[in-house]
Structure formats: structure tokens, C-alpha cells
């Protein structure tokens, strides 16, 4: 205890902030890949695939991320895999993000107007061609604003990785606090740092949404 | 690679699990009611013509929505302590969750207010309803009815997010799990049971809100709108 906040502490916090960004990127990429599969599985022609993916989404969305993180951390250890906190946090966040992104993207795919699906079928495109060439290019445009908005949730949620001992921004704040014991000042700095990471994304998402609204109102009704 | 699960060793602690689940529901109930009131006030404040109030409400909503709940809880916890105020972990948890869910509620309610057609308010004015009557019958209640599904899923998310309160030693479900796993060394089993309990709690909450919706908004049911 004792001492004042100095440049070394700030460097340490900065390093934590970089790990927050890194973990967010892992969660976004991993969760994006798995989530894309989930989105397609949710609208699969096979009933069993639809049910299984819906069950996955329901289970993950009904469980707190904190519990999923503990399950990832202790669960992997229980089957004899000694994993680093980074691997446990990355895997847990991937599973978590996949469920939410999968649901968001399913909605976006299904909100592509029905005539587009029918027209693609009428042109004798195969199921894959219809998805790749007609539906997905339009769905991606619809999906961009909510996905950017969800990135804010991902960044905020990586703070929970601190409880399994991964040293990201929150954990590095706790470590600094343990030596200085100025909790209010330090957590205020942490909060400002998170805000600086999240707010630009929030604004960007809102702007995309407004632009989309304009773009869509220009379309003639189908 | 040998996985041996021993659920009975953990399940014999069921009274603790139940107590934790009850406290989680209690936390969620307090924060939902207080947060709904607080958030609605913030949404009203954001729509006023007073730039100072509207600005303050905007700063509140954006600050909370762009920082993690865990940080907010610690700030409330240590902030109150540094003011020399001593509260139980439960009170601090309710306060932090209320502040948190209030911001999300405010955004949802704002969308509800914006969806009220101006013509209806003008019609109410034409019928000589008082300002208070207009606010209650024409703006607030129909707005809540419109955003009810979004509100309820936010409150279920709040219940799940209350797990973070285990970090300030509020004795809710996740804190109970942390305690039991450190006592029994059966971490995997403990968290599986807790995950199942959370899924059940969220299903119960959703069913409860659905039933409440049927009672509160019979018009919705008649219109056949799925909740």
C-alpha cells in the first residue's frame, strides 16, 4: 500500500487495455465463425439441426456469461486439459458470442424480403447459390449496424474474464488497486478507458443505422 | 483425459443452491421495479425541452451503456465506502443493478415514446384531457405496451447479469456456487447445476412476464400480437 499512481501503473493499465482489445477480437472472430454456422443451422431445412441449434441458443442465452466462464475454466481442467486463462476465456466468450450473433444474423437473413428468395428460386439457383449470391450480400448490409452495436457488448463482457485470472483491463486495474488502494480513482480510470473504447463504436453503429434507414426508405415497395 | 462427475456430492448442498437462487430472484425483482421507474424518468427527462435535464439524462444513459457492469458495481461499492457510507452488499448490488438497468430501460422507453403518433396527442388535447391524463393514458401506457417484449427481455438479461454481484460478496446464486466449489472441489458439477438453475430461472421469468402481459395488456391479446 501507499505510493501514488505513476507512469508504470498507467503503462500496466495500458497493457491490460490492449489485452481487452485482443480478447474482444478473439471473441468476435471466433464467435463470428461459430455464430454464422448457428445462423445457418437455425434456418436449416433439417428439423433436427434447427432444434439442436435453437436449444444451443436457448441454453447459452439463459446462462450468465460469468457461469459460462467458470464452466470453461474448470470444465476444461476437469477433462484433464490444463488451459491458460486466455484459452479458457477465449473459448467461453466464443461460445457466448456465437449464440447472440447467431440469433442476430438469423434475423437479418430472414428479413431479406421474401420476393428475393422466390426470385432466386425462380431463376433455378441452387440453395447454396441462392444463399451466397442473393441472400447473404443483402443480409450483410442489414446485419452491419447491429453487429457493430454488439461489439460494444463484447468489449464490456471481456471484463468478466478478470474473474478467471486473465489480466485484461479490469484485472490489471484490480492489481494496481491492490498495491495503491485507491479504488475509486482507479476504477474511474478503468471506466473512462472502457468508455473510450465503446462509445465510438456505439456512435458508429447509430450512424450506420440512420444511413440504412435512409437507404431503405428510398427503395420502392416490392 | 478422464472425466469423473460426482453430482450427488454437490447436490446434497441443495438448500444453499435454493437460497442463492431465491436471493438472485430477489435482487432481480428489486432492480427491475426500481430500474423501470428510474429508467422511465430518465426517458421522460431526455425528451424534455430543458437542455440541462435532457443533457444530463443523455450523459447518464451513454455512460452506463458504454461501460461494463462489473466496473459500475465496483465504483458504487467503493464510491459509497469512500463517502463513509456503510451498506450491505445486497443494498449496493441493488443500487448498482438499478443504475445499470435504468439506462437500458431509458433507451427502450424512449423508442416507445417516439412511436406514439403525434395525432393521438393532438386528439387528446382536442378532447380537453389534462396534461397528466394525456401523459398517462395517451403516452406512457401505450408506450409501455409497445415496448413490453423488449423491456421484459432486458429484465431477464438483468437477472443473468446479477451473477456479477458475486464479486462484491452478495450471497446470490453464483456466489453460492463459488463457495460450494471451493468447499467440495467439484467445480465442474457445481457450475453445471448453477447453469441449469439459471436457465430455469430465466424460463420462469419469461413465463411470468408473458402471463403479466396477458393481464396488463388484454388489447394486445385481442389484436393477436405475439408477445
XYZ file of C-alpha atoms in Angstrom:
449
model
C 0.000 0.000 0.000
C 0.977 3.608 -0.230
C 2.628 5.328 -3.130
C 0.984 7.224 -5.907
C -0.265 6.401 -9.315
C 2.771 6.704 -11.570
C 3.680 6.133 -15.187
C 4.442 2.444 -14.574
C 0.931 1.838 -13.276
C -0.530 3.594 -16.300
C 1.676 1.523 -18.626
C 0.396 -1.608 -16.891
C -3.207 -0.462 -17.348
C -2.455 0.315 -20.990
C -1.165 -3.202 -21.479
C -4.363 -4.507 -19.902
C -6.388 -2.375 -22.297
C -4.514 -3.930 -25.235
C -5.389 -7.401 -23.925
C -9.029 -6.326 -23.643
C -8.931 -5.404 -27.329
C -7.140 -8.659 -28.152
C -9.635 -10.802 -26.250
C -12.518 -8.892 -27.854
C -11.038 -9.611 -31.283
C -10.707 -13.324 -30.463
C -14.309 -13.409 -29.220
C -15.583 -11.527 -32.284
C -13.754 -13.668 -34.830
C -14.361 -16.996 -33.056
C -17.925 -16.096 -32.156
C -18.499 -14.766 -35.662
C -17.444 -18.010 -37.320
C -19.437 -20.242 -34.959
C -22.321 -17.754 -34.952
C -22.524 -17.847 -38.746
C -22.871 -21.628 -38.609
C -25.547 -21.238 -35.896
C -27.449 -18.700 -38.012
C -27.492 -21.071 -40.984
C -28.370 -24.035 -38.760
C -31.341 -22.131 -37.309
C -32.907 -21.895 -40.788
C -31.742 -25.307 -41.991
C -34.231 -27.458 -43.934
C -33.433 -30.288 -41.482
C -35.677 -30.161 -38.446
C -33.160 -31.852 -36.128
C -30.488 -29.269 -36.986
C -32.961 -26.453 -36.359
C -33.945 -27.866 -32.974
C -30.367 -28.545 -31.883
C -29.207 -25.028 -32.777
C -32.271 -23.448 -31.140
C -31.531 -25.441 -27.982
C -27.933 -24.240 -28.010
C -29.042 -20.618 -28.302
C -31.652 -21.013 -25.549
C -29.161 -22.634 -23.172
C -26.422 -20.044 -23.702
C -28.831 -17.103 -23.577
C -30.321 -18.462 -20.349
C -26.942 -18.710 -18.586
C -24.857 -15.802 -17.288
C -21.530 -15.301 -19.034
C -19.827 -15.484 -15.648
C -21.057 -19.067 -15.162
C -20.049 -19.976 -18.737
C -16.561 -18.634 -17.998
C -16.323 -20.732 -14.828
C -17.539 -23.768 -16.762
C -14.922 -23.184 -19.447
C -12.165 -22.649 -16.929
C -12.958 -25.558 -14.594
C -14.609 -27.761 -17.200
C -11.555 -27.934 -19.427
C -9.460 -28.643 -16.337
C -11.870 -31.411 -15.299
C -11.342 -33.301 -18.551
C -7.616 -33.078 -17.934
C -6.773 -30.118 -20.181
C -4.683 -27.574 -18.347
C -5.510 -24.423 -20.235
C -4.321 -20.879 -19.801
C -6.835 -18.247 -18.654
C -6.604 -16.750 -22.157
C -7.652 -20.007 -23.817
C -10.465 -20.584 -21.311
C -11.745 -17.020 -21.643
C -11.419 -17.080 -25.435
C -13.303 -20.362 -25.744
C -16.080 -19.317 -23.332
C -16.562 -15.930 -24.968
C -16.619 -17.586 -28.398
C -19.471 -19.880 -27.334
C -21.321 -16.961 -25.728
C -20.899 -14.522 -28.613
C -21.841 -17.223 -31.143
C -25.284 -17.679 -29.575
C -26.090 -13.952 -29.686
C -24.550 -13.203 -33.098
C -26.220 -16.328 -34.482
C -29.621 -15.026 -33.397
C -28.937 -11.500 -34.696
C -27.759 -12.806 -38.057
C -30.619 -15.277 -38.386
C -32.970 -12.330 -38.018
C -31.056 -10.396 -40.671
C -31.064 -13.305 -43.123
C -34.782 -13.818 -42.622
C -35.509 -10.110 -43.033
C -34.287 -10.177 -46.646
C -37.615 -9.672 -48.490
C -39.436 -12.831 -49.442
C -39.620 -11.994 -53.198
C -35.806 -12.126 -53.298
C -35.869 -15.750 -52.106
C -38.615 -16.613 -54.560
C -36.923 -14.851 -57.468
C -33.673 -16.719 -56.764
C -35.595 -19.974 -56.720
C -37.388 -18.985 -59.906
C -34.020 -18.464 -61.596
C -33.188 -22.085 -60.728
C -30.302 -21.179 -58.438
C -29.227 -23.971 -56.120
C -29.669 -23.482 -52.364
C -26.003 -22.586 -51.961
C -26.037 -20.186 -54.907
C -29.187 -18.537 -53.611
C -27.572 -18.002 -50.208
C -24.187 -16.845 -51.476
C -25.244 -14.729 -54.434
C -28.631 -13.317 -53.478
C -29.490 -13.501 -49.788
C -26.197 -13.061 -47.912
C -24.985 -9.963 -49.793
C -28.210 -8.227 -48.797
C -28.270 -9.707 -45.291
C -24.746 -8.416 -44.600
C -25.911 -4.847 -45.232
C -28.802 -5.281 -42.807
C -26.553 -7.005 -40.270
C -23.798 -4.396 -40.101
C -25.350 -1.895 -37.618
C -26.490 -4.470 -35.028
C -23.178 -6.333 -35.317
C -21.173 -3.165 -34.649
C -23.550 -2.470 -31.749
C -22.938 -5.953 -30.386
C -19.169 -5.376 -30.488
C -19.754 -2.913 -27.630
C -21.313 -5.747 -25.625
C -18.326 -7.972 -26.409
C -15.803 -5.398 -25.183
C -17.781 -4.826 -21.989
C -18.217 -8.548 -21.398
C -14.488 -9.287 -21.648
C -14.233 -7.535 -18.262
C -15.680 -10.728 -16.755
C -12.600 -12.654 -17.898
C -10.858 -10.969 -14.968
C -12.546 -13.408 -12.577
C -10.771 -16.416 -14.125
C -7.481 -14.587 -13.738
C -6.956 -13.275 -17.251
C -5.099 -9.961 -16.957
C -7.104 -7.639 -19.168
C -8.056 -4.048 -18.332
C -10.303 -4.864 -15.359
C -7.875 -7.329 -13.792
C -4.907 -5.014 -14.285
C -6.962 -2.325 -12.521
C -7.557 -4.681 -9.607
C -3.846 -5.499 -9.441
C -2.869 -1.823 -9.427
C -5.519 -1.197 -6.785
C -4.068 -3.936 -4.593
C -0.807 -2.021 -4.377
C -2.177 1.529 -4.144
C -5.588 1.048 -2.560
C -7.284 3.965 -4.226
C -10.231 2.012 -5.604
C -12.470 4.899 -6.611
C -9.803 6.711 -8.631
C -8.532 3.559 -10.308
C -11.942 2.158 -11.228
C -12.894 5.597 -12.547
C -9.853 5.462 -14.849
C -10.886 1.945 -15.910
C -14.449 3.116 -16.596
C -13.213 6.040 -18.709
C -10.947 3.686 -20.674
C -13.820 1.289 -21.411
C -15.972 4.255 -22.400
C -13.284 5.486 -24.783
C -13.250 2.063 -26.450
C -17.020 1.551 -26.582
C -18.527 4.958 -27.278
C -17.024 5.438 -30.769
C -18.406 2.027 -31.732
C -21.841 2.967 -30.330
C -21.850 6.190 -32.329
C -20.691 4.372 -35.460
C -23.455 1.798 -35.047
C -26.077 4.548 -34.635
C -24.801 6.329 -37.741
C -24.905 3.141 -39.792
C -28.445 2.551 -38.589
C -29.569 6.032 -39.627
C -27.919 5.676 -43.022
C -29.590 2.294 -43.502
C -32.964 3.795 -42.630
C -32.469 6.428 -45.336
C -31.289 3.840 -47.825
C -34.268 1.638 -47.253
C -36.846 4.418 -47.439
C -35.587 5.165 -50.945
C -36.475 1.680 -52.095
C -39.737 1.310 -53.937
C -42.061 -1.153 -52.246
C -41.640 -4.600 -53.746
C -8.484 -37.494 -20.273
C -10.688 -38.991 -17.645
C -13.811 -37.198 -16.636
C -15.441 -38.323 -13.432
C -18.521 -36.444 -12.406
C -19.928 -36.746 -8.926
C -23.195 -34.839 -8.819
C -24.574 -36.280 -5.530
C -21.648 -34.806 -3.574
C -22.663 -31.355 -4.786
C -26.410 -31.836 -4.889
C -26.570 -32.534 -1.163
C -25.957 -28.800 -0.760
C -29.337 -28.100 -2.369
C -30.576 -25.815 0.451
C -27.682 -23.430 -0.302
C -28.417 -23.523 -4.036
C -32.073 -22.758 -3.367
C -31.210 -19.892 -1.043
C -28.861 -18.477 -3.668
C -31.486 -18.767 -6.396
C -34.017 -17.045 -4.144
C -31.622 -14.183 -3.483
C -30.897 -13.867 -7.217
C -34.629 -13.544 -7.878
C -34.969 -11.044 -5.057
C -32.094 -8.938 -6.434
C -33.623 -9.075 -9.889
C -37.084 -8.142 -8.602
C -35.870 -5.089 -6.677
C -33.638 -3.905 -9.519
C -36.378 -4.486 -12.111
C -39.002 -2.418 -10.288
C -36.627 0.382 -9.263
C -34.809 0.348 -12.607
C -38.077 0.513 -14.548
C -39.149 3.602 -12.579
C -35.725 5.202 -12.783
C -35.323 4.443 -16.482
C -38.769 5.775 -17.350
C -37.956 9.019 -15.525
C -34.670 9.241 -17.460
C -36.519 8.675 -20.752
C -39.021 11.415 -19.874
C -36.119 13.667 -18.853
C -34.388 13.078 -22.166
C -37.479 14.212 -24.021
C -37.989 17.478 -22.118
C -37.219 20.873 -23.621
C -34.928 21.740 -20.706
C -31.490 21.283 -22.295
C -29.785 20.759 -18.940
C -32.058 17.893 -17.856
C -32.090 16.340 -21.313
C -28.289 16.554 -21.480
C -27.822 15.042 -18.031
C -30.103 12.124 -18.924
C -28.212 11.547 -22.159
C -24.852 11.530 -20.356
C -26.242 9.049 -17.812
C -27.588 6.672 -20.470
C -24.476 6.768 -22.662
C -22.042 6.417 -19.757
C -23.794 3.368 -18.349
C -24.354 1.710 -21.708
C -20.697 2.029 -22.669
C -19.012 0.724 -19.506
C -19.050 -2.816 -18.041
C -21.422 -3.657 -15.190
C -18.514 -5.090 -13.198
C -16.783 -1.683 -13.198
C -20.049 0.057 -12.266
C -20.568 -2.268 -9.313
C -17.055 -1.643 -8.016
C -17.470 2.118 -8.460
C -20.736 2.128 -6.489
C -19.264 -0.202 -3.857
C -16.054 1.756 -3.274
C -17.656 5.108 -4.038
C -20.173 4.728 -1.207
C -17.423 3.414 1.072
C -15.147 6.378 0.367
C -18.030 8.683 1.288
C -18.010 6.904 4.632
C -21.362 5.218 3.982
C -21.643 1.604 5.038
C -24.273 -0.527 3.276
C -24.807 -4.241 2.999
C -23.585 -5.964 -0.158
C -27.234 -6.594 -1.066
C -28.104 -2.881 -0.966
C -25.054 -1.964 -3.015
C -25.911 -4.685 -5.537
C -29.499 -3.445 -5.884
C -28.280 0.137 -6.289
C -25.715 -0.776 -8.970
C -28.131 -3.024 -10.887
C -30.823 -0.315 -10.721
C -28.478 2.307 -12.139
C -27.412 -0.166 -14.826
C -30.802 -1.403 -15.990
C -32.242 2.115 -15.697
C -30.074 3.247 -18.617
C -31.195 0.377 -20.847
C -34.818 0.887 -19.826
C -34.498 4.577 -20.689
C -33.383 3.744 -24.237
C -36.208 1.256 -24.710
C -38.823 3.628 -23.279
C -37.548 6.447 -25.482
C -38.199 4.265 -28.520
C -41.702 3.644 -27.126
C -42.376 7.358 -26.661
C -41.164 8.110 -30.183
C -43.548 5.510 -31.581
C -46.604 7.378 -30.247
C -48.224 9.157 -33.223
C -48.426 12.940 -32.714
C -52.009 12.888 -33.941
C -53.113 10.904 -30.904
C -51.699 13.501 -28.530
C -53.350 16.284 -30.544
C -56.622 14.381 -30.480
C -56.357 14.038 -26.696
C -55.703 17.762 -26.420
C -58.732 18.376 -28.606
C -60.792 16.263 -26.208
C -59.640 18.562 -23.394
C -57.793 15.893 -21.421
C -55.499 17.365 -18.795
C -51.720 17.196 -19.296
C -51.473 14.482 -16.667
C -54.223 12.432 -18.267
C -52.550 12.746 -21.671
C -49.206 11.669 -20.232
C -50.697 8.660 -18.503
C -53.306 7.366 -20.943
C -52.016 8.506 -24.329
C -48.240 8.433 -23.932
C -46.983 6.296 -21.046
C -49.291 3.269 -21.072
C -49.371 2.778 -24.872
C -45.573 3.256 -24.973
C -45.067 0.542 -22.363
C -47.453 -1.697 -24.267
C -45.435 -1.224 -27.468
C -42.033 -1.982 -25.940
C -43.185 -4.608 -23.407
C -41.380 -7.533 -25.119
C -38.095 -5.588 -25.324
C -38.434 -4.492 -21.703
C -39.027 -7.999 -20.429
C -36.040 -9.493 -22.237
C -33.931 -6.688 -20.778
C -35.126 -7.650 -17.297
C -34.271 -11.321 -17.898
C -30.792 -10.212 -19.011
C -30.603 -8.196 -15.789
C -31.332 -11.307 -13.726
C -28.486 -13.119 -15.514
C -26.183 -10.111 -15.118
C -26.836 -10.078 -11.364
C -24.367 -13.008 -11.220
C -21.669 -10.335 -11.361
C -22.753 -9.235 -7.859
C -20.944 -12.328 -6.554
C -17.792 -10.238 -6.955
C -18.824 -7.939 -4.093
C -19.874 -10.934 -1.976
C -23.631 -10.568 -2.288
C -24.718 -14.127 -1.458
C -26.612 -14.803 -4.691
C -26.527 -17.949 -6.809
C -23.078 -17.518 -8.374
C -21.515 -16.562 -5.031
C -23.052 -19.695 -3.502
C -21.562 -21.727 -6.354
C -18.111 -20.213 -5.796
C -18.367 -21.123 -2.142
C -19.564 -24.678 -2.726
C -16.952 -25.429 -5.377
C -14.134 -24.234 -3.135
C -15.550 -26.422 -0.383
C -16.172 -29.619 -2.372
C -13.502 -29.291 -5.116
C -16.275 -30.239 -7.542
C -16.170 -27.100 -9.670
C -17.461 -28.527 -12.945
C -20.505 -30.214 -11.368
C -21.299 -27.130 -9.293
C -21.312 -24.762 -12.250
C -23.322 -27.166 -14.395
C -26.013 -27.255 -11.693
C -25.904 -23.480 -11.384
C -26.159 -23.048 -15.160
C -29.242 -25.279 -15.186
C -30.741 -23.259 -12.320
C -30.167 -20.002 -14.238
C -31.823 -21.452 -17.350
C -34.811 -22.449 -15.196
C -34.927 -19.004 -13.565
C -34.912 -17.264 -16.936
C -37.673 -19.563 -18.244
C -39.720 -18.857 -15.105
C -39.203 -15.113 -15.513
C -40.167 -15.197 -19.183
C -43.304 -17.180 -18.412
C -44.140 -14.752 -15.601
C -43.758 -11.703 -17.848
C -45.804 -13.396 -20.546
C -48.633 -14.028 -18.074
C -48.363 -10.497 -16.704
C -48.564 -9.178 -20.269
C -51.818 -11.047 -20.851
C -53.321 -9.442 -17.742
C -51.911 -5.941 -18.266
C -52.436 -5.617 -21.989
C -55.586 -7.517 -22.963
C -55.717 -5.399 -26.132
C -52.506 -6.994 -27.350
C -54.084 -10.391 -26.972
C -57.171 -9.346 -28.901
C -55.017 -7.907 -31.677
C -53.279 -11.256 -31.805
C -49.827 -9.722 -31.447
C -47.343 -12.351 -30.286
C -45.614 -11.309 -27.107
